[in-house]
JSON list of C-alpha atoms in Angstrom, two decimals:
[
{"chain": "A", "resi": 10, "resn": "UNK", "atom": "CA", "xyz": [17.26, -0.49, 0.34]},
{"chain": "A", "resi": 11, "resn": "UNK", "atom": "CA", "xyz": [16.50, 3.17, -0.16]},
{"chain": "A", "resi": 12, "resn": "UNK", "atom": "CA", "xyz": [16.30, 5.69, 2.80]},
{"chain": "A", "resi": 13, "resn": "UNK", "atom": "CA", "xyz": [12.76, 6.25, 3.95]},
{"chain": "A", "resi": 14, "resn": "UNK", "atom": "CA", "xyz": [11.51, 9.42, 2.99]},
{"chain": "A", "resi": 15, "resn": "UNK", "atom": "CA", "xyz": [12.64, 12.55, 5.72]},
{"chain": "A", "resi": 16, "resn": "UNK", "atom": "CA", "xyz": [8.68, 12.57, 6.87]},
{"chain": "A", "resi": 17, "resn": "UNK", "atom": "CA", "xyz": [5.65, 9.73, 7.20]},
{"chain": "A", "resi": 18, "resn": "UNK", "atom": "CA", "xyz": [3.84, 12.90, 6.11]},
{"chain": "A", "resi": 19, "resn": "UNK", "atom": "CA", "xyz": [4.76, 12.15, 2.20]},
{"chain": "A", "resi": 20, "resn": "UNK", "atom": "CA", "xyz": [3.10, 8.70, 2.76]},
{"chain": "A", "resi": 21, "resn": "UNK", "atom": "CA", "xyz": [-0.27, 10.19, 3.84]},
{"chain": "A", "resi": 22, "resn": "UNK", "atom": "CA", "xyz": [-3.00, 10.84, 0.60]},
{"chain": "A", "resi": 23, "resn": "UNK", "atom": "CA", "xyz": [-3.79, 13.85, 1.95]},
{"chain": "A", "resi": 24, "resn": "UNK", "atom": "CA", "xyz": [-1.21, 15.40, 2.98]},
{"chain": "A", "resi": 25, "resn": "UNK", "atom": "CA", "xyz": [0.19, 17.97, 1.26]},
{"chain": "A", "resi": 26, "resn": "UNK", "atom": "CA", "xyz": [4.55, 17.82, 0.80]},
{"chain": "A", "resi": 27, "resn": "UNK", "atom": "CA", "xyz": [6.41, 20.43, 1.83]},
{"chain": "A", "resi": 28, "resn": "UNK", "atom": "CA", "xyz": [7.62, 20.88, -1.86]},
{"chain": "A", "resi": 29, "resn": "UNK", "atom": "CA", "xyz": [4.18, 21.56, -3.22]},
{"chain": "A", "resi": 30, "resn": "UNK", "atom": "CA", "xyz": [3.15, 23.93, 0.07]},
{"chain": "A", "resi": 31, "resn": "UNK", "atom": "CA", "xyz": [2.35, 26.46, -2.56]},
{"chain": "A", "resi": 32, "resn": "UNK", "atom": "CA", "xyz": [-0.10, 24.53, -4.80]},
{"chain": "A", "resi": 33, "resn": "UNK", "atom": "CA", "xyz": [-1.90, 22.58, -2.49]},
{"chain": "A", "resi": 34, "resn": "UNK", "atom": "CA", "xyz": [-1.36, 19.02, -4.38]},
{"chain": "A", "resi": 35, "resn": "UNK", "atom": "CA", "xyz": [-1.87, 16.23, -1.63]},
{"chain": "A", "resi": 36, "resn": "UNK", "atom": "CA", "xyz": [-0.01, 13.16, -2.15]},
{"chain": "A", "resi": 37, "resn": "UNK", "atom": "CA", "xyz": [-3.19, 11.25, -3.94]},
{"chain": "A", "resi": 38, "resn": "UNK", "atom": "CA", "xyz": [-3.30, 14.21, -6.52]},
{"chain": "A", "resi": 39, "resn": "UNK", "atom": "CA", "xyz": [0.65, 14.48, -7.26]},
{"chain": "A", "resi": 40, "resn": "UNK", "atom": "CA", "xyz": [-0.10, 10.69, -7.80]},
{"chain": "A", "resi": 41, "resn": "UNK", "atom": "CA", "xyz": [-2.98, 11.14, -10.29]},
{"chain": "A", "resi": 42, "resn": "UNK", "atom": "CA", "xyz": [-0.97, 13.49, -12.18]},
{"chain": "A", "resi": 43, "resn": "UNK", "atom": "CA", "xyz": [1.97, 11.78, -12.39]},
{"chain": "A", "resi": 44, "resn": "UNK", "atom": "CA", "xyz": [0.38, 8.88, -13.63]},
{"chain": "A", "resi": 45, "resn": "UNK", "atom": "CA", "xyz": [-1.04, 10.24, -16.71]},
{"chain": "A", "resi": 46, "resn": "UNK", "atom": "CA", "xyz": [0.96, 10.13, -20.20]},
{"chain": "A", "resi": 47, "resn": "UNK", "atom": "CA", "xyz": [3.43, 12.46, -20.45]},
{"chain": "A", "resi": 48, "resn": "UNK", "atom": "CA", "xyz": [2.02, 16.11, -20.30]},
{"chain": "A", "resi": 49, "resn": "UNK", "atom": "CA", "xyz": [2.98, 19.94, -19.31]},
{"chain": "A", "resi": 50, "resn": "UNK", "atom": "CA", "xyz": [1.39, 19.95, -15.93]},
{"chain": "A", "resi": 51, "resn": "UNK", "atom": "CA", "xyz": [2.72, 16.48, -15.24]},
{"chain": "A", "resi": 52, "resn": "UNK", "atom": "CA", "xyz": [6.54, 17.57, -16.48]},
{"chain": "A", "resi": 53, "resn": "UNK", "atom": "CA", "xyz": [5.96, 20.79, -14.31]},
{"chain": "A", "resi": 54, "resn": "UNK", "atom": "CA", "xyz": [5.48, 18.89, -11.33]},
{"chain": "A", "resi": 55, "resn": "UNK", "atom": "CA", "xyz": [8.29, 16.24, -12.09]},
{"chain": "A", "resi": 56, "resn": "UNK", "atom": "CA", "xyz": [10.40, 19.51, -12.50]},
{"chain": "A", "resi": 57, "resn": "UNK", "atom": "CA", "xyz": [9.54, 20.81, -9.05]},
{"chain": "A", "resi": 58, "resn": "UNK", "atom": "CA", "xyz": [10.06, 17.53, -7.57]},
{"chain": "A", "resi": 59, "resn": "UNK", "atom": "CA", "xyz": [13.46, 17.19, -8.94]},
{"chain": "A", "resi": 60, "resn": "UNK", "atom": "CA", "xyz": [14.01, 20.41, -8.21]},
{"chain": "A", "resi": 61, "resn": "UNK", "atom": "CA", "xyz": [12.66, 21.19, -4.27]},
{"chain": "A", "resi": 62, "resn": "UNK", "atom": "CA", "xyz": [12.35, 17.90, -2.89]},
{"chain": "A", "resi": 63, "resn": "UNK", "atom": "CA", "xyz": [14.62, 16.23, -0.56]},
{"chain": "A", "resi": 64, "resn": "UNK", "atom": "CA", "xyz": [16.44, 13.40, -2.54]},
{"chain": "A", "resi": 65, "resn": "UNK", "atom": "CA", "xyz": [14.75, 10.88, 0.06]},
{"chain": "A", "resi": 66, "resn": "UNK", "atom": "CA", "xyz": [11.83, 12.20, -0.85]},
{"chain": "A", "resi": 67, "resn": "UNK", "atom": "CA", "xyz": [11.72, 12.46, -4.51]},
{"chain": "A", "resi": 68, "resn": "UNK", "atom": "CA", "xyz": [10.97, 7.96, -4.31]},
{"chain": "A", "resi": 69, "resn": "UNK", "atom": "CA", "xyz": [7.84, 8.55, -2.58]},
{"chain": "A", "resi": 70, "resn": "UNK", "atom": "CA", "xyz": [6.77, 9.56, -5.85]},
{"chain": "A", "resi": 71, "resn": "UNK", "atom": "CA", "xyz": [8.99, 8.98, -8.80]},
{"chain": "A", "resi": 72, "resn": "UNK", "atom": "CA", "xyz": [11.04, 6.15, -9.88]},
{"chain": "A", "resi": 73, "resn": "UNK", "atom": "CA", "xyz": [13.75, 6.16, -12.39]},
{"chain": "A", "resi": 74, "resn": "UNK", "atom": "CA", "xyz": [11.47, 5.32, -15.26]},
{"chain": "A", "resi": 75, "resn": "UNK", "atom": "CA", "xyz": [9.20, 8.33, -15.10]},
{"chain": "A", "resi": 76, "resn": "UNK", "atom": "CA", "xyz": [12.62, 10.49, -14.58]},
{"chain": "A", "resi": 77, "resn": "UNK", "atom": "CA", "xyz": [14.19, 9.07, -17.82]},
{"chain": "A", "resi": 78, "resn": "UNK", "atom": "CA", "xyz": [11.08, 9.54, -20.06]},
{"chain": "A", "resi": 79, "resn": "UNK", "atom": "CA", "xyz": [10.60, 13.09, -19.09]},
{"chain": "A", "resi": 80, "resn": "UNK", "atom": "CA", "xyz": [14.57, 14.11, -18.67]},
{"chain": "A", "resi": 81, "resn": "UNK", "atom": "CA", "xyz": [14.78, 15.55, -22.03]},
{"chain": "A", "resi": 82, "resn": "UNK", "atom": "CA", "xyz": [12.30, 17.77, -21.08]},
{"chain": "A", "resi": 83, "resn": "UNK", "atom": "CA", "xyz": [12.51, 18.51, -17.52]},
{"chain": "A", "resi": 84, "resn": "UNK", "atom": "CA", "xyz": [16.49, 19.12, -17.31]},
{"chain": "A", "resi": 85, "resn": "UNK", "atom": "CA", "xyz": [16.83, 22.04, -18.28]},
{"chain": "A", "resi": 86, "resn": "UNK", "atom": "CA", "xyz": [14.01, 23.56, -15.57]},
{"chain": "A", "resi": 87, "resn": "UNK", "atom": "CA", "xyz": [16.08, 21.95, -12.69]},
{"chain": "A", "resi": 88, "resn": "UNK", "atom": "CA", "xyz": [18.30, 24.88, -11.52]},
{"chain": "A", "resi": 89, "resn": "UNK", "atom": "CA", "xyz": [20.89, 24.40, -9.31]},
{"chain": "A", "resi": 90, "resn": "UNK", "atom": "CA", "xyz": [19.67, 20.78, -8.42]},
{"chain": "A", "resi": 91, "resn": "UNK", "atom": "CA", "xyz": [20.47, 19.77, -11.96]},
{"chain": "A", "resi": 92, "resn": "UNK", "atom": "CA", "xyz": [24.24, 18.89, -11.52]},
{"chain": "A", "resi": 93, "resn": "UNK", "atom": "CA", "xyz": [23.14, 16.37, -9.12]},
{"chain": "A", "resi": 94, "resn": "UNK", "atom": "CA", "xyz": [20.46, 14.85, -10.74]},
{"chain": "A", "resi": 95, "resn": "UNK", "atom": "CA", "xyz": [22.44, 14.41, -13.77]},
{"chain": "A", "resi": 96, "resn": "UNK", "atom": "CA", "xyz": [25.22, 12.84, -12.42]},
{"chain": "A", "resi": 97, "resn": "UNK", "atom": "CA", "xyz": [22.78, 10.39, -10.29]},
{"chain": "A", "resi": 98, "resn": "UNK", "atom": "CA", "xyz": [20.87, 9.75, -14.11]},
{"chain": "A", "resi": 99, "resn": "UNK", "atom": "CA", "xyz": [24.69, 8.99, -15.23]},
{"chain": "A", "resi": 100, "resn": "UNK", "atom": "CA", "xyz": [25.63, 6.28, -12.64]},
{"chain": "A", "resi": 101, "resn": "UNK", "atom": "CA", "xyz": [22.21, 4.95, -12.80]},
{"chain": "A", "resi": 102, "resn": "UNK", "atom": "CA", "xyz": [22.74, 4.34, -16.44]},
{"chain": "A", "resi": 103, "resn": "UNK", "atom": "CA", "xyz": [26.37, 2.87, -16.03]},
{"chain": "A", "resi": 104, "resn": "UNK", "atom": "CA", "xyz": [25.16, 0.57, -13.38]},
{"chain": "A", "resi": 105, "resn": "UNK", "atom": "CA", "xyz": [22.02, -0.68, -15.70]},
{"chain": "A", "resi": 106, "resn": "UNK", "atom": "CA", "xyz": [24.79, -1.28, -18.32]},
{"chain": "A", "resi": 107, "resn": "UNK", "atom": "CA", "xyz": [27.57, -2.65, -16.30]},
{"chain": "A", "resi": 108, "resn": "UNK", "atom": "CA", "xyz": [24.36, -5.27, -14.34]},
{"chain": "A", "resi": 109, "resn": "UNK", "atom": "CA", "xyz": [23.46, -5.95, -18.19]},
{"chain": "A", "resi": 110, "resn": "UNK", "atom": "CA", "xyz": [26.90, -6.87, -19.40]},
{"chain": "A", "resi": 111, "resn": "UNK", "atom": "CA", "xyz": [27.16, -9.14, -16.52]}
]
């Protein structure tokens, strides 16, 4: 069971994370654009969210699908979170493999 995000905030529509303070985006609009096919604005804001959010936080609006598809492109934008997030991609991937082979 994954912790629950660091504020009830993120589960509000209209409230506006503290990792898009700057743009304005409320919840319901980070949600629109991240549901759309793959795009610049939406790998911009998968970028940021990677990037600024609070692990925790990152669930309330990515899963590990959306973070695979746009990884090629997104990685290299990720700054100094990127170590991380590449080593959680890498277990993720040996765990999916190692449930599989089971």
């Amino acid at each position: 069971m994954p912790l629950p995000p660091t504020s009830q905030r993120l589960l509000d529509p209209d409230a506006v994370p503290y990792f898009l303070w700057d743009l304005g985006i409320t919840v319901a609009e980070a949600r629109r654009i991240l549901a759309r096919e793959a795009s610049p604005t939406r790998d911009d804001l998968i970028a940021r969210i990677l990037r600024e959010a609070n692990s925790r936080d990152v669930w309330t609006l990515l899963d590990w699908p959306a973070i695979e598809e746009a990884w090629p492109r997104v990685v290299h934008r990720l700054g100094r979170a990127r170590g991380v997030w590449t080593m959680m991609l890498e277990r993720r991937r040996e765990h999916v493999r190692t449930t599989a082979a089971a």
